[in-house]
Amino acid sequence: MGGRVVRMLVVFCHPLQESFAAAARDAALRGLAAAGHEVRLRDLYAEGFDPYVSAAERARHRDPWHTKPEIARDIDDLRWAEGITFVYPTWWSGLPSMLKGWFDRAWVDGVVSTLPPGATRLRPLLTNVRRLVIVTTHGSPWWVNALTGRSGKRTIFRSVRVMCHWRTRCAWVALHNIDRATPDARAGFLRRVERRLARLR
Amino acid sequence: MARIVLVFGHPRQDSLNAALRDRAAASLRDAGHHVDVLDLGAIGFTPAMTPAERAAYHTPTPVIDPVVAAHAALVKRADALLFVYPTWWSGLPAVVKGWLDRLMVPSVAFSFDDDNRLVPGLRNVRLIGGISTYGSPWRYQQLVGDNGRRILHRTLRTMCARRCRRRWLALYTLDTRTREECAAFVDRAGRAVVRWAAAL
């Protein structure tokens, strides 16, 4: 099979360490380890990441990336990564605000995109990233999500993906109706997560 | 005379978004409506659901923060919700999403009946309006899904009145707009919100 080692940035977002999302994260990490990939783990809540873009930060948003020490770690992770795996609960069909704030604050001009002089369209810069994986749970059944538009999935697989390599492949592993899921359904989902990440190339 | 809750999500008071907020509120008040402006940045609204809030979610008291409780009381009495914010990454700025995450909890946005079925809790809301600025062009937003609007007009709407109206006003390709175009957009916004609220 010839697996090549992928540098995978795993971004975990849930306020509680004792959560099903944390179990999903651990399943993802087991899968990545089994396939021999290189992993960096981010845990936005545990790190005390601030998702709010302040007035001062917004005023500087077009400043060069190297003048932003407050997101130095994030910039380093983004440049290191060849793949990004997001593990989070879907709330109101979208990303939890803590994770949305990671994009708002850390995905900056000069790192993920650039606007060449005279151009009207952004040019993607995060072309080192070729894999985007979402591992997520939903309170509602799949058909509710289908009707209400899967906003979180689109945000990452469309809007964020545009900044990555044009051949970026996306993988989606989701559990629906979590509030009613049986222990078997939950365990089955965790196995699916582990297998999907282990299969990643 | 309608009760309108305006949720504002830009960090800067000197922004176009702030001008839109001010014009929308003033126009609605001039037209005789009651407007509560929730300026999330100015009040230091905690932008993400806290561990304590998440732990309380399935308990009889999911609302534990007094600011959230105060906002929830306004929303439960409102005829309309109006959102004014810049679209970032095709979606809501984190603090606006955080307002939904923390506020739209059991006993506020919905509840469960005796058969454990979900009962919408915002049937009083008959209009969800939004005014947003975008860096990208309209066509690009159509391709990526205009996900902030989607969350408000589709997902949030499932908890509101059955015939809850949806209204939207957008300014695209913001970076190429002149001062005059921005001023004209503020004028349009002031007129639009009065039209939207007239049927309440």
JSON list of N, CA and C in Angstrom, two decimals, chain A residues 52, chain B residues 8-13 21 37-45 95:
[
{"chain": "A", "resi": 52, "resn": "TYR", "atom": "N", "xyz": [-12.34, 35.63, 20.19]},
{"chain": "A", "resi": 52, "resn": "TYR", "atom": "CA", "xyz": [-12.87, 36.96, 19.88]},
{"chain": "A", "resi": 52, "resn": "TYR", "atom": "C", "xyz": [-11.81, 37.82, 19.19]},
{"chain": "B", "resi": 8, "resn": "PHE", "atom": "N", "xyz": [-25.48, 42.76, 17.45]},
{"chain": "B", "resi": 8, "resn": "PHE", "atom": "CA", "xyz": [-24.40, 43.40, 16.70]},
{"chain": "B", "resi": 8, "resn": "PHE", "atom": "C", "xyz": [-23.08, 42.69, 16.94]},
{"chain": "B", "resi": 9, "resn": "GLY", "atom": "N", "xyz": [-22.33, 42.38, 15.86]},
{"chain": "B", "resi": 9, "resn": "GLY", "atom": "CA", "xyz": [-21.13, 41.56, 16.02]},
{"chain": "B", "resi": 9, "resn": "GLY", "atom": "C", "xyz": [-19.86, 42.06, 15.39]},
{"chain": "B", "resi": 10, "resn": "HIS", "atom": "N", "xyz": [-19.61, 43.37, 15.36]},
{"chain": "B", "resi": 10, "resn": "HIS", "atom": "CA", "xyz": [-18.31, 43.85, 14.88]},
{"chain": "B", "resi": 10, "resn": "HIS", "atom": "C", "xyz": [-17.55, 44.45, 16.06]},
{"chain": "B", "resi": 11, "resn": "PRO", "atom": "N", "xyz": [-16.21, 44.24, 16.11]},
{"chain": "B", "resi": 11, "resn": "PRO", "atom": "CA", "xyz": [-15.48, 44.74, 17.27]},
{"chain": "B", "resi": 11, "resn": "PRO", "atom": "C", "xyz": [-15.27, 46.26, 17.28]},
{"chain": "B", "resi": 12, "resn": "ARG", "atom": "N", "xyz": [-15.36, 46.91, 16.12]},
{"chain": "B", "resi": 12, "resn": "ARG", "atom": "CA", "xyz": [-14.98, 48.32, 16.07]},
{"chain": "B", "resi": 12, "resn": "ARG", "atom": "C", "xyz": [-16.20, 49.24, 15.97]},
{"chain": "B", "resi": 13, "resn": "GLN", "atom": "N", "xyz": [-16.17, 50.30, 16.82]},
{"chain": "B", "resi": 13, "resn": "GLN", "atom": "CA", "xyz": [-17.25, 51.28, 16.83]},
{"chain": "B", "resi": 13, "resn": "GLN", "atom": "C", "xyz": [-17.16, 52.24, 15.65]},
{"chain": "B", "resi": 21, "resn": "ARG", "atom": "N", "xyz": [-25.56, 49.44, 12.20]},
{"chain": "B", "resi": 21, "resn": "ARG", "atom": "CA", "xyz": [-26.29, 49.19, 13.45]},
{"chain": "B", "resi": 21, "resn": "ARG", "atom": "C", "xyz": [-27.02, 50.46, 13.89]},
{"chain": "B", "resi": 37, "resn": "VAL", "atom": "N", "xyz": [-30.55, 46.94, 21.49]},
{"chain": "B", "resi": 37, "resn": "VAL", "atom": "CA", "xyz": [-29.31, 46.66, 20.77]},
{"chain": "B", "resi": 37, "resn": "VAL", "atom": "C", "xyz": [-28.38, 45.88, 21.69]},
{"chain": "B", "resi": 38, "resn": "LEU", "atom": "N", "xyz": [-27.98, 44.69, 21.24]},
{"chain": "B", "resi": 38, "resn": "LEU", "atom": "CA", "xyz": [-27.03, 43.88, 22.00]},
{"chain": "B", "resi": 38, "resn": "LEU", "atom": "C", "xyz": [-25.68, 43.97, 21.30]},
{"chain": "B", "resi": 39, "resn": "ASP", "atom": "N", "xyz": [-24.83, 44.87, 21.77]},
{"chain": "B", "resi": 39, "resn": "ASP", "atom": "CA", "xyz": [-23.51, 45.05, 21.17]},
{"chain": "B", "resi": 39, "resn": "ASP", "atom": "C", "xyz": [-22.54, 44.10, 21.89]},
{"chain": "B", "resi": 40, "resn": "LEU", "atom": "N", "xyz": [-22.38, 42.92, 21.28]},
{"chain": "B", "resi": 40, "resn": "LEU", "atom": "CA", "xyz": [-21.69, 41.83, 21.98]},
{"chain": "B", "resi": 40, "resn": "LEU", "atom": "C", "xyz": [-20.25, 42.18, 22.36]},
{"chain": "B", "resi": 41, "resn": "GLY", "atom": "N", "xyz": [-19.54, 42.88, 21.48]},
{"chain": "B", "resi": 41, "resn": "GLY", "atom": "CA", "xyz": [-18.17, 43.25, 21.80]},
{"chain": "B", "resi": 41, "resn": "GLY", "atom": "C", "xyz": [-18.12, 44.27, 22.92]},
{"chain": "B", "resi": 42, "resn": "ALA", "atom": "N", "xyz": [-18.96, 45.29, 22.82]},
{"chain": "B", "resi": 42, "resn": "ALA", "atom": "CA", "xyz": [-18.93, 46.37, 23.80]},
{"chain": "B", "resi": 42, "resn": "ALA", "atom": "C", "xyz": [-19.24, 45.89, 25.21]},
{"chain": "B", "resi": 43, "resn": "ILE", "atom": "N", "xyz": [-20.12, 44.88, 25.33]},
{"chain": "B", "resi": 43, "resn": "ILE", "atom": "CA", "xyz": [-20.46, 44.40, 26.67]},
{"chain": "B", "resi": 43, "resn": "ILE", "atom": "C", "xyz": [-19.54, 43.27, 27.12]},
{"chain": "B", "resi": 44, "resn": "GLY", "atom": "N", "xyz": [-18.57, 42.93, 26.29]},
{"chain": "B", "resi": 44, "resn": "GLY", "atom": "CA", "xyz": [-17.65, 41.85, 26.68]},
{"chain": "B", "resi": 44, "resn": "GLY", "atom": "C", "xyz": [-18.32, 40.51, 26.76]},
{"chain": "B", "resi": 45, "resn": "PHE", "atom": "N", "xyz": [-19.27, 40.25, 25.86]},
{"chain": "B", "resi": 45, "resn": "PHE", "atom": "CA", "xyz": [-20.01, 38.99, 25.88]},
{"chain": "B", "resi": 45, "resn": "PHE", "atom": "C", "xyz": [-19.03, 37.82, 25.74]},
{"chain": "B", "resi": 95, "resn": "VAL", "atom": "N", "xyz": [-18.20, 35.58, 17.96]},
{"chain": "B", "resi": 95, "resn": "VAL", "atom": "CA", "xyz": [-19.00, 36.05, 19.09]},
{"chain": "B", "resi": 95, "resn": "VAL", "atom": "C", "xyz": [-20.50, 35.97, 18.78]}
]
